[in-house]
Structures are given as structure tokens and as C-alpha cells.
Short mmCIF file of C-alpha atoms and ligand atoms in Angstrom, two decimals:
data_model
loop_
_atom_site.label_atom_id
_atom_site.label_comp_id
_atom_site.label_asym_id
_atom_site.label_seq_id
_atom_site.Cartn_x
_atom_site.Cartn_y
_atom_site.Cartn_z
CA MET A 771 93.03 118.56 120.33
CA PHE A 772 95.21 115.15 120.87
CA GLY A 773 93.28 114.14 123.86
CA ASN A 774 94.85 118.11 125.79
CA VAL A 775 97.55 115.33 126.60
CA PHE A 776 100.40 118.38 126.05
CA ARG A 777 98.88 120.78 128.06
CA GLY A 778 101.44 122.16 130.50
CA LYS A 779 104.27 119.37 129.15
CA ARG A 780 107.79 120.52 128.73
CA VAL A 781 109.13 119.46 125.37
CA PHE A 782 112.28 120.01 123.95
CA ILE A 783 113.02 120.20 119.85
CA THR A 784 116.47 120.15 118.36
CA GLY A 785 115.93 122.21 114.81
CA HIS A 786 113.48 124.46 116.02
CA THR A 787 114.84 127.21 114.23
CA GLY A 788 114.28 124.82 110.37
CA PHE A 789 111.17 124.94 108.56
CA LYS A 790 109.34 122.28 110.61
CA GLY A 791 110.49 122.94 113.76
CA SER A 792 109.38 126.83 113.97
CA TRP A 793 105.80 125.14 112.91
CA LEU A 794 106.03 122.42 115.43
CA CYS A 795 107.32 124.92 118.16
CA ALA A 796 104.20 126.98 117.09
CA TRP A 797 101.54 124.53 117.65
CA LEU A 798 103.02 123.00 121.09
CA LEU A 799 102.87 126.67 122.44
CA ASN A 800 99.33 126.29 120.99
CA LEU A 801 98.63 123.15 123.05
CA GLY A 802 99.77 124.54 125.90
CA CYS A 803 103.73 123.66 125.99
CA GLU A 804 106.77 124.60 127.76
CA VAL A 805 108.75 124.38 124.56
CA THR A 806 112.71 124.87 124.58
CA GLY A 807 114.42 124.85 122.05
CA PHE A 808 117.94 123.84 120.69
CA SER A 809 119.63 124.35 117.32
CA CYS A 810 123.20 125.86 115.40
CA ASP A 811 122.21 128.65 113.72
CA VAL A 812 118.58 130.58 111.75
CA PRO A 813 119.05 128.45 108.53
CA THR A 814 118.12 130.76 106.49
CA GLN A 815 117.10 134.33 105.57
CA PRO A 816 115.17 135.04 105.99
CA SER A 817 113.42 132.07 108.01
CA HIS A 818 109.18 131.31 109.45
CA PHE A 819 111.06 131.36 112.90
CA ALA A 820 112.54 135.16 112.90
CA ALA A 821 109.05 135.68 110.79
CA MET A 822 107.30 135.32 113.56
CA ASP A 823 109.51 136.19 116.26
CA LEU A 824 109.76 132.84 118.00
CA GLY A 825 112.20 133.38 120.57
CA ARG A 826 110.73 135.79 122.26
CA HIS A 827 108.07 132.71 122.90
CA ILE A 828 110.29 130.13 124.03
CA HIS A 829 113.00 129.14 125.51
CA ASP A 830 115.61 129.80 122.63
CA LEU A 831 118.79 127.77 122.52
CA ARG A 832 121.62 128.20 120.59
CA GLY A 833 124.31 124.65 120.50
CA ASP A 834 125.33 122.06 117.99
CA ILE A 835 124.05 118.56 118.39
CA ARG A 836 127.44 117.09 117.39
CA ASN A 837 128.89 117.96 120.96
CA ARG A 838 127.63 115.63 123.57
CA GLU A 839 128.76 117.47 126.84
CA GLU A 840 126.59 121.02 125.66
CA LEU A 841 123.67 118.32 124.49
CA CYS A 842 123.83 116.55 127.14
CA ARG A 843 123.80 119.12 129.26
CA CYS A 844 120.59 121.71 127.78
CA VAL A 845 118.51 119.04 127.61
CA LYS A 846 119.43 117.78 131.55
CA GLU A 847 118.70 121.96 132.70
CA ALA A 848 115.61 121.66 130.43
CA LYS A 849 114.10 118.78 131.85
CA PRO A 850 111.78 117.95 129.58
CA ASP A 851 108.83 115.61 129.74
CA LEU A 852 109.11 114.63 125.76
CA ILE A 853 111.68 115.24 123.21
CA PHE A 854 111.12 115.95 119.50
CA HIS A 855 115.04 115.65 117.19
CA LEU A 856 114.95 117.54 114.05
CA ALA A 857 117.98 118.94 113.95
CA ALA A 858 120.03 117.73 110.36
CA GLN A 859 121.46 119.03 107.81
CA ALA A 860 119.06 118.21 105.83
CA LEU A 861 120.19 119.12 101.68
CA VAL A 862 120.59 116.14 99.79
CA ARG A 863 122.72 118.71 97.43
CA GLN A 864 124.21 120.14 100.66
CA SER A 865 125.18 116.67 101.41
CA TYR A 866 127.54 116.33 97.97
CA ALA A 867 129.13 119.73 98.87
CA ASP A 868 129.95 118.27 102.73
CA PRO A 869 128.96 115.13 103.45
CA VAL A 870 131.06 114.88 106.59
CA THR A 871 128.78 118.03 108.52
CA THR A 872 126.11 115.68 106.92
CA PHE A 873 127.36 112.77 108.20
CA GLU A 874 128.18 114.20 112.00
CA SER A 875 125.45 116.48 111.91
CA ASN A 876 122.60 113.58 111.50
CA ALA A 877 123.82 110.35 112.22
CA LEU A 878 126.05 111.05 115.38
CA GLY A 879 123.58 114.34 116.05
CA THR A 880 121.10 111.46 115.86
CA LEU A 881 123.17 108.58 118.83
CA ASN A 882 123.82 112.54 120.89
CA VAL A 883 120.40 113.00 121.38
CA LEU A 884 119.77 109.75 122.44
CA GLU A 885 122.68 109.63 124.84
CA ALA A 886 121.28 112.68 126.31
CA ILE A 887 117.90 111.25 126.54
CA ARG A 888 119.26 108.02 128.78
CA ASN A 889 121.05 110.49 130.61
CA CYS A 890 118.18 112.67 131.08
CA PRO A 891 115.91 110.59 134.03
CA SER A 892 112.37 113.14 133.32
CA VAL A 893 111.96 112.21 129.84
CA ALA A 894 109.34 109.88 129.20
CA ALA A 895 108.95 110.09 125.00
CA ALA A 896 110.88 111.13 122.55
CA VAL A 897 110.03 111.18 118.61
CA LEU A 898 112.99 111.66 116.21
CA ILE A 899 112.25 112.70 112.79
CA THR A 900 114.40 111.39 109.85
CA SER A 901 113.42 111.12 106.32
CA ASP A 902 111.65 109.03 103.83
CA LYS A 903 114.55 109.07 101.90
CA CYS A 904 115.84 106.70 104.81
CA TYR A 905 115.06 103.82 102.48
CA ARG A 906 117.38 102.07 99.67
CA ASN A 907 115.66 103.60 96.53
CA ASP A 908 115.03 100.88 94.27
CA GLU A 909 112.41 103.07 92.31
CA GLN A 910 109.78 100.81 93.23
CA VAL A 911 106.42 101.95 91.80
CA TYR A 912 104.32 100.73 95.51
CA GLY A 913 105.15 102.87 98.72
CA TYR A 914 108.17 101.69 101.11
CA ARG A 915 107.45 99.99 104.19
CA GLU A 916 108.40 101.17 107.70
CA ASN A 917 110.12 97.09 107.78
CA ASP A 918 111.95 97.77 104.14
CA HIS A 919 115.62 98.05 103.75
CA LEU A 920 117.40 101.01 104.74
CA GLY A 921 120.10 102.70 101.82
CA GLY A 922 119.91 105.77 100.70
CA HIS A 923 122.43 106.67 97.63
CA ASP A 924 123.76 110.37 98.43
CA PRO A 925 124.66 111.20 101.36
CA TYR A 926 121.93 112.53 103.34
CA SER A 927 120.32 109.84 102.68
CA ALA A 928 122.34 106.87 104.05
CA SER A 929 122.88 109.60 106.84
CA LYS A 930 119.18 109.11 107.38
CA GLY A 931 119.36 105.45 106.76
CA CYS A 932 122.27 105.46 109.63
CA ALA A 933 120.47 107.36 111.88
CA GLU A 934 117.32 104.37 111.93
CA ILE A 935 120.00 101.35 112.89
CA ILE A 936 121.64 104.09 115.89
CA ALA A 937 117.92 104.88 116.94
CA HIS A 938 116.87 101.73 116.48
CA SER A 939 120.01 99.76 118.14
CA TYR A 940 119.64 102.03 121.59
CA PHE A 941 115.71 101.59 122.10
CA THR A 942 116.45 98.42 121.61
CA SER A 943 119.80 98.06 123.68
CA PHE A 944 119.10 100.67 126.09
CA PHE A 945 115.34 101.95 126.37
CA HIS A 946 112.97 98.87 126.59
CA ASP A 947 111.66 99.68 130.28
CA GLY A 948 111.62 103.72 128.81
CA PRO A 949 111.53 106.08 127.81
CA ALA A 950 109.15 105.57 125.05
CA CYS A 951 110.56 106.38 121.49
CA ALA A 952 110.05 106.42 118.05
CA THR A 953 111.24 107.00 114.80
CA VAL A 954 109.15 108.71 112.30
CA ARG A 955 109.67 109.01 108.34
CA ALA A 956 108.01 111.16 106.04
CA GLY A 957 108.42 112.75 103.07
CA ASN A 958 108.29 116.25 101.04
CA VAL A 959 107.11 118.59 102.59
CA ILE A 960 105.82 122.05 102.01
CA GLY A 961 103.88 125.08 103.54
CA GLY A 962 104.77 128.86 104.43
CA GLY A 963 107.94 130.08 105.54
CA ASP A 964 110.60 127.10 104.26
CA TRP A 965 113.52 129.12 102.64
CA ALA A 966 115.62 126.66 101.67
CA LYS A 967 117.98 126.53 99.04
CA ASP A 968 117.07 124.05 96.54
CA ARG A 969 113.71 122.83 97.02
CA ILE A 970 110.93 123.28 94.50
CA VAL A 971 108.90 125.93 96.58
CA PRO A 972 111.27 127.97 98.16
CA ASP A 973 112.48 128.61 94.52
CA CYS A 974 109.36 129.61 93.30
CA ALA A 975 108.38 131.70 96.20
CA ARG A 976 112.00 133.91 96.10
CA ALA A 977 111.79 134.17 92.13
CA TRP A 978 107.96 134.86 91.45
CA GLU A 979 108.46 137.38 94.22
CA LYS A 980 111.00 138.70 92.25
CA GLY A 981 109.56 139.00 89.25
CA GLU A 982 111.71 135.95 87.78
CA ALA A 983 111.36 132.72 86.07
CA VAL A 984 111.73 130.08 88.50
CA GLU A 985 114.69 127.03 87.67
CA ILE A 986 113.54 123.03 87.84
CA ARG A 987 116.04 120.59 87.75
CA SER A 988 113.76 117.52 87.89
CA PRO A 989 110.38 118.13 86.46
CA LYS A 990 109.22 114.44 86.14
CA ALA A 991 110.56 113.21 90.20
CA THR A 992 107.32 111.97 91.49
CA ARG A 993 107.56 112.93 95.55
CA PRO A 994 105.08 112.42 98.69
CA TRP A 995 104.31 115.80 99.50
CA GLN A 996 102.56 116.93 101.98
CA LEU A 997 101.80 120.31 104.03
CA VAL A 998 103.63 121.05 106.92
CA LEU A 999 100.98 120.42 109.20
CA GLU A 1000 100.63 117.26 108.11
CA PRO A 1001 103.35 114.88 109.42
CA LEU A 1002 103.44 117.26 112.66
CA SER A 1003 100.40 116.09 113.27
CA GLY A 1004 101.62 113.08 113.13
CA TYR A 1005 104.69 113.04 114.94
CA LEU A 1006 101.85 114.67 117.79
CA GLN A 1007 99.80 112.03 117.45
CA LEU A 1008 102.28 109.56 118.29
CA ALA A 1009 104.51 111.56 121.02
CA GLY A 1010 100.24 111.74 122.89
CA ARG A 1011 100.06 107.99 122.40
CA LEU A 1012 103.97 107.53 123.96
CA LEU A 1013 103.40 109.96 126.82
CA ALA A 1014 99.81 108.48 127.12
CA PRO A 1015 99.69 107.01 130.59
CA ILE A 1016 97.52 103.97 129.17
CA PRO A 1017 99.36 102.08 126.81
CA SER A 1018 98.36 101.91 123.57
CA PRO A 1019 96.89 98.34 122.42
CA PHE A 1020 99.35 98.16 119.91
CA CYS A 1021 103.64 98.50 120.95
CA LEU A 1022 104.35 101.45 119.80
CA HIS A 1023 107.48 102.10 121.57
CA GLY A 1024 110.74 100.94 119.26
CA GLU A 1025 109.36 100.98 116.09
CA ALA A 1026 109.01 103.97 112.89
CA TYR A 1027 106.27 104.94 111.51
CA ASN A 1028 105.82 106.87 107.68
CA PHE A 1029 103.47 109.41 107.85
CA GLY A 1030 102.69 110.69 104.21
CA PRO A 1031 100.11 111.92 101.89
CA SER A 1032 97.27 109.49 100.39
CA ALA A 1033 98.19 106.83 97.41
CA GLU A 1034 96.63 109.87 94.95
CA ILE A 1035 98.22 113.21 96.57
CA ILE A 1036 101.81 111.69 94.47
CA LYS A 1037 102.97 114.34 92.28
CA THR A 1038 105.30 115.60 89.77
CA VAL A 1039 107.61 118.55 90.67
CA GLU A 1040 106.08 120.32 87.30
CA ASP A 1041 102.71 119.54 89.61
CA VAL A 1042 103.47 121.40 91.86
CA VAL A 1043 105.05 123.98 90.25
CA LYS A 1044 102.09 124.49 88.00
CA GLU A 1045 99.30 124.47 90.90
CA LEU A 1046 100.95 126.64 92.68
CA ALA A 1047 101.41 128.87 89.50
CA VAL A 1048 97.65 129.24 89.99
CA HIS A 1049 97.92 131.33 92.75
CA TRP A 1050 101.05 133.66 91.01
CA PRO A 1051 99.22 134.50 87.53
CA GLY A 1052 101.69 134.71 85.09
CA PHE A 1053 104.50 133.58 86.42
CA GLN A 1054 107.22 131.12 84.58
CA SER A 1055 109.44 128.31 84.68
CA ARG A 1056 112.09 127.14 82.85
CA MET A 1057 113.83 123.68 82.87
CA GLN A 1058 117.79 123.49 84.42
CA ALA A 1059 120.29 121.29 83.11
CA THR A 1060 120.71 118.76 85.52
CA ASP A 1061 123.97 117.04 87.42
CA PRO A 1062 124.30 113.38 86.23
CA THR A 1063 126.81 112.60 88.77
CA ARG A 1064 124.39 114.34 91.38
CA LYS A 1065 122.19 110.86 91.83
CA GLU A 1066 118.85 111.97 92.87
CA CYS A 1067 115.59 109.24 93.39
CA THR A 1068 112.75 109.99 90.53
CA LEU A 1069 110.16 108.18 92.07
CA LEU A 1070 109.48 107.64 96.08
CA LYS A 1071 106.44 106.64 97.70
CA LEU A 1072 105.63 105.87 101.70
CA CYS A 1073 103.36 103.42 102.57
CA CYS A 1074 101.56 104.77 105.49
CA ASP A 1075 99.05 102.00 106.33
CA LYS A 1076 101.22 101.24 109.36
CA ALA A 1077 100.65 104.61 110.87
CA LEU A 1078 96.43 103.79 109.99
CA ALA A 1079 96.42 100.64 111.71
CA TYR A 1080 97.97 101.87 114.74
CA LEU A 1081 97.73 105.23 115.03
CA ASN A 1082 94.47 106.04 113.43
CA TRP A 1083 95.98 108.79 111.57
CA LYS A 1084 95.96 109.26 107.47
CA ALA A 1085 96.21 113.13 106.05
CA THR A 1086 93.70 115.34 106.11
CA LEU A 1087 94.10 117.73 102.58
CA ASN A 1088 93.97 117.27 99.02
CA PHE A 1089 96.46 118.58 97.20
CA GLU A 1090 95.02 121.39 95.97
CA GLU A 1091 94.09 122.81 99.88
CA THR A 1092 98.16 121.55 100.24
CA ILE A 1093 98.95 124.50 97.71
CA ARG A 1094 97.03 127.01 99.11
CA PHE A 1095 97.68 126.70 102.47
CA THR A 1096 101.10 127.39 101.27
CA ALA A 1097 100.76 129.86 98.34
CA GLU A 1098 98.43 131.92 100.96
CA TRP A 1099 101.37 131.82 103.22
CA TYR A 1100 103.84 134.03 101.37
CA HIS A 1101 101.25 135.92 99.83
CA ARG A 1102 100.39 137.51 103.39
CA PHE A 1103 104.49 137.37 104.77
CA TYR A 1104 105.95 139.37 100.97
CA ARG A 1105 102.60 141.50 100.54
CA GLY A 1106 101.77 142.54 104.29
CA ARG A 1107 99.34 141.60 106.45
CA LYS A 1108 95.62 143.31 108.28
CA ASP A 1109 95.88 145.35 110.73
CA ASN A 1110 98.16 144.73 112.74
CA GLU A 1111 98.61 141.29 112.91
CA SER A 1112 101.85 139.40 113.11
CA MET A 1113 103.38 136.10 111.11
CA LEU A 1114 102.80 134.02 114.76
CA ASP A 1115 99.31 135.17 114.46
CA PHE A 1116 98.73 134.20 110.71
CA THR A 1117 100.70 131.34 111.14
CA LEU A 1118 98.70 130.29 114.27
CA GLY A 1119 95.23 131.02 112.35
CA GLN A 1120 96.21 128.20 109.96
CA ILE A 1121 97.04 125.68 112.50
CA ALA A 1122 93.20 126.43 113.65
CA ALA A 1123 92.11 126.22 110.06
CA TYR A 1124 93.99 122.49 109.90
CA GLU A 1125 92.67 121.40 113.02
CA HIS A 1126 89.24 122.70 111.67
CA ILE A 1127 89.35 120.94 108.24
CA ALA A 1128 90.73 117.51 110.16
CA GLN A 1129 88.12 118.01 113.02
CA ALA A 1130 84.62 118.28 110.44
CA ARG A 1131 86.86 115.17 108.24
CA GLY A 1132 86.70 113.30 112.02
CA LEU A 1133 90.58 112.59 112.27
CA SER A 1134 90.83 110.85 115.99
CA TRP A 1135 93.65 113.43 116.34
CA THR A 1136 91.35 116.64 116.64
CA ALA A 1137 89.84 115.17 119.70
N1 LIG B 877 111.24 119.79 104.93
C1 LIG B 877 111.43 118.11 104.24
O1 LIG B 877 110.73 118.30 103.63
C2 LIG B 877 111.50 117.24 105.09
C3 LIG B 877 111.23 115.84 104.35
C4 LIG B 877 111.89 114.92 105.51
C5 LIG B 877 112.71 114.87 106.45
N2 LIG B 877 112.94 115.91 106.72
C6 LIG B 877 113.84 116.27 108.24
O2 LIG B 877 113.16 117.03 109.54
C7 LIG B 877 113.58 117.86 109.68
C8 LIG B 877 114.06 119.27 109.95
O3 LIG B 877 114.00 119.83 108.50
P1 LIG B 877 113.62 121.29 107.67
O4 LIG B 877 113.47 121.27 106.55
O5 LIG B 877 112.55 121.85 108.91
O6 LIG B 877 115.50 121.41 108.18
P2 LIG B 877 115.61 122.93 108.18
O7 LIG B 877 117.20 122.42 107.40
O8 LIG B 877 114.82 124.20 108.12
O9 LIG B 877 116.03 122.89 109.43
C9 LIG B 877 117.03 122.30 110.21
C10 LIG B 877 117.43 122.58 111.35
O10 LIG B 877 118.77 122.05 112.36
C11 LIG B 877 119.72 122.82 112.88
N3 LIG B 877 121.11 121.79 112.74
C12 LIG B 877 121.51 121.47 111.52
N4 LIG B 877 122.51 121.06 111.99
C13 LIG B 877 122.92 121.46 113.10
C14 LIG B 877 123.35 121.16 113.87
N5 LIG B 877 125.13 120.34 114.05
N6 LIG B 877 123.24 120.91 115.69
C15 LIG B 877 122.62 121.78 116.24
N7 LIG B 877 121.13 122.09 114.85
C16 LIG B 877 121.85 122.38 113.99
C17 LIG B 877 119.45 123.61 112.55
O11 LIG B 877 119.30 125.12 112.34
C18 LIG B 877 117.69 124.04 112.26
O12 LIG B 877 116.95 124.81 112.91
C19 LIG B 877 114.68 117.15 109.33
O13 LIG B 877 116.07 115.82 110.41
C20 LIG B 877 114.89 116.78 107.88
O14 LIG B 877 116.08 116.24 107.78
C21 LIG B 877 112.43 116.94 106.26
#
């Protein structure tokens, strides 16, 4: 996988206790990396991080990316070859409740990560994770391209737009001769082990496991839903190319990349709930009144042609497979495991199954 480029690499991940970060840690461990994680807390209870007992398998650090000195010291001590920056206040609704922390964590936190990279000579490459919401949302019917306007109405989206601007300023001002860096913008990610508030899949899993109906806020909102392993395969493909000793024919360094599902997977919230309900037969949903002062976009698509052209990356799974992987993880967590299988084993099993499907479908990163 990934040309074996990650074997023996030292990798520093911010946000490793979160939903995406914990999946990324598991995959990197499997690829033979030595992983150091840096996060301020374990953001949910339960969590994918704790379910896998991940802290026992990596260097597990607690710290705040808003504290530049502490972050720089931890990065220097870890001497990583590669950094993935995922730590963020990642929820739109929470960003209305606490815009200051959101901007400090997402914009200034990214600035601090860039300073840590600048001050750590071992770093050869870095991938900074922002969001599909970094684009100025004009409710356009075609997918956003990497050179579209940045923006964002709500503080979360705007903070991610700010993070992009800060990162690209550092890339051009300080990193032209390396380290090789890029930003990545993925859509709405789903999968097992997410228990964040106000996200539709965790809301369904929580409610249905208690035998309750799930409340849906915006059933007609479309999002680029994808299994968590899809953007992670893109981040890894990109990181592998950034680390590669032989430069790619394309200039990958200093660029931004979208990672999203193929165009036909643009589904509504309601589609997700209905498909999930196939795996939780009999469970109900009901509409919740939306707050008109809290604006969330209803139409959001990504154009992923650049990732295909530069990285030969595209998504692997169809919608039904995406939902099946997700539901199976929650069922395994809530309803018990076979023999002595741990949730880390089950997570690694899903990663292996995903790799297997990607290989059968000819995805280039599986070589
Ligand atoms: N989940 C999605 O659908 C999605 C979509 C697009 C982009 N993203 C982005 O991907 C990244 C990961 O998202 P996620 O869903 O795993 O989020 P999450 O909320 O599950 O995890 C956030 C992580 O960041 C850490 N963190 C938050 N503030 C911090 C701070 N000040 N200092 C140190 N650590 C801090 C938390 O401890 C946690 O480890 C985020 O940058 C998010 O904006 C997520």
C-alpha cells in the first residue's frame, strides 16, 4: 500500500483522539509508522480513540495547539518526518456558541502548527486538514474547485477559510524549498466511532441504540458524504507523494486538494437516514424545527478532478457500501464482539476490507 513509503516513518498527528485522527492513527500503525498524537482532550464519551485503546499503541500527548511554545516543543521532541494536522473545533453549531475558541483553535492553531513545522528540521512533509466548508458557499450546483473563493458564513467555515489563507502564506513565504506541504479539503465524513454532537450518523446511532426516534434538522441538505477511510486514503496518497524522493511530474507542494465522493454520491441527510435505517430496521426519525438565525448551507459539492489528475486518486465505495461499513462498526461496538476481538482489531479489519475493495477496483494507492 502507498508504495510502502510509510514503513518506519515518524508521524506526528494533531487531533489524534478525534474521529478522523483516531482512524488515521490506526491506519498509520498498520502501515508501520511510529505515531505521536497531540490533542487537548478526548472529545466525546464514548470515543473511537478509547474504544480502540489507542493510547497504548502510540505516543499519546495531551496539549493545546493554541499554546505555540508547548506545541513547538512537542514537535521538536518527536522529530517527525511527517505531520498531519487535524486538531480543530470541528462543529458548526459549537462555532456559534463559542466563535472565539473556534477561531483561536482553527486559524491561530494552524498558524502555530506551521511555526512548529518551520522550527523542526526533521519535518519533510505536512498535510493540513481544513474542510469543504472553507469555500464561500454560493449554493452553486456544480462542485467547488480548489481555486474557488474562500469564505464561510458561520464561524467554523470562516475559521477554516482563514486556516487555508494562513497555510498558503507560509507555503509561499517560508516553505518554497521544503518541507513539502499541502492543504486538504474533504466533505462530510462518516464511519464507525464518531460520537460528535449534531452529526447525523452519531445522532442516529445514539438514538436508535436507546430505542428512540432521531431528530433531523435539515433533511434536504446535500453533503459530500464519504466513509472516513476515503479522504484518509487521499491524505495518505498525497503525503506519500510529498515524501517521495523522486518528485512527482506535477507540483504537489504548496497546493490544495479536494477529496470527495464521486458526483452521484451527493445525497441528502434524509437519504443517509433512510439507508442507515436499513441496518436498524424499525427505527424512526422526526423533523426538528431549524433555527433560521443559524445559517448552514443546504447545497455543498466538491469537484475532485485535481486529486484525480495530480494524484490519480478517486473515491472507492458507493453509497450503500459507505453506509454498510458505518453501520457494521456501530453494531459491533454496541452489540458485542466475536471471541476476544478488540475494537482495534475490528477497525483494522475494516481498513483491510477497504484496502481489498480498493485494490480490486484498481485504485493506484493500493500498489
Ligand atoms: N468529520 C467531518 O465530517 C469533517 C469534515 C471536513 C473537515 N473535517 C476536519 O477534519 C478534522 C478532524 O475532524 P474530526 O471529525 O475528527 O473532529 P473531532 O471533533 O472528532 O476531533 C477534533 C480533535 O481535535 C482536538 N482538538 C480540538 N481543539 C484542540 C486544541 N485547541 N488543541 C489541541 N487539540 C484540539 C480534539 O482533542 C480532537 O482530537 C478537523 O480539522 C475538522 O475540521 C472534518
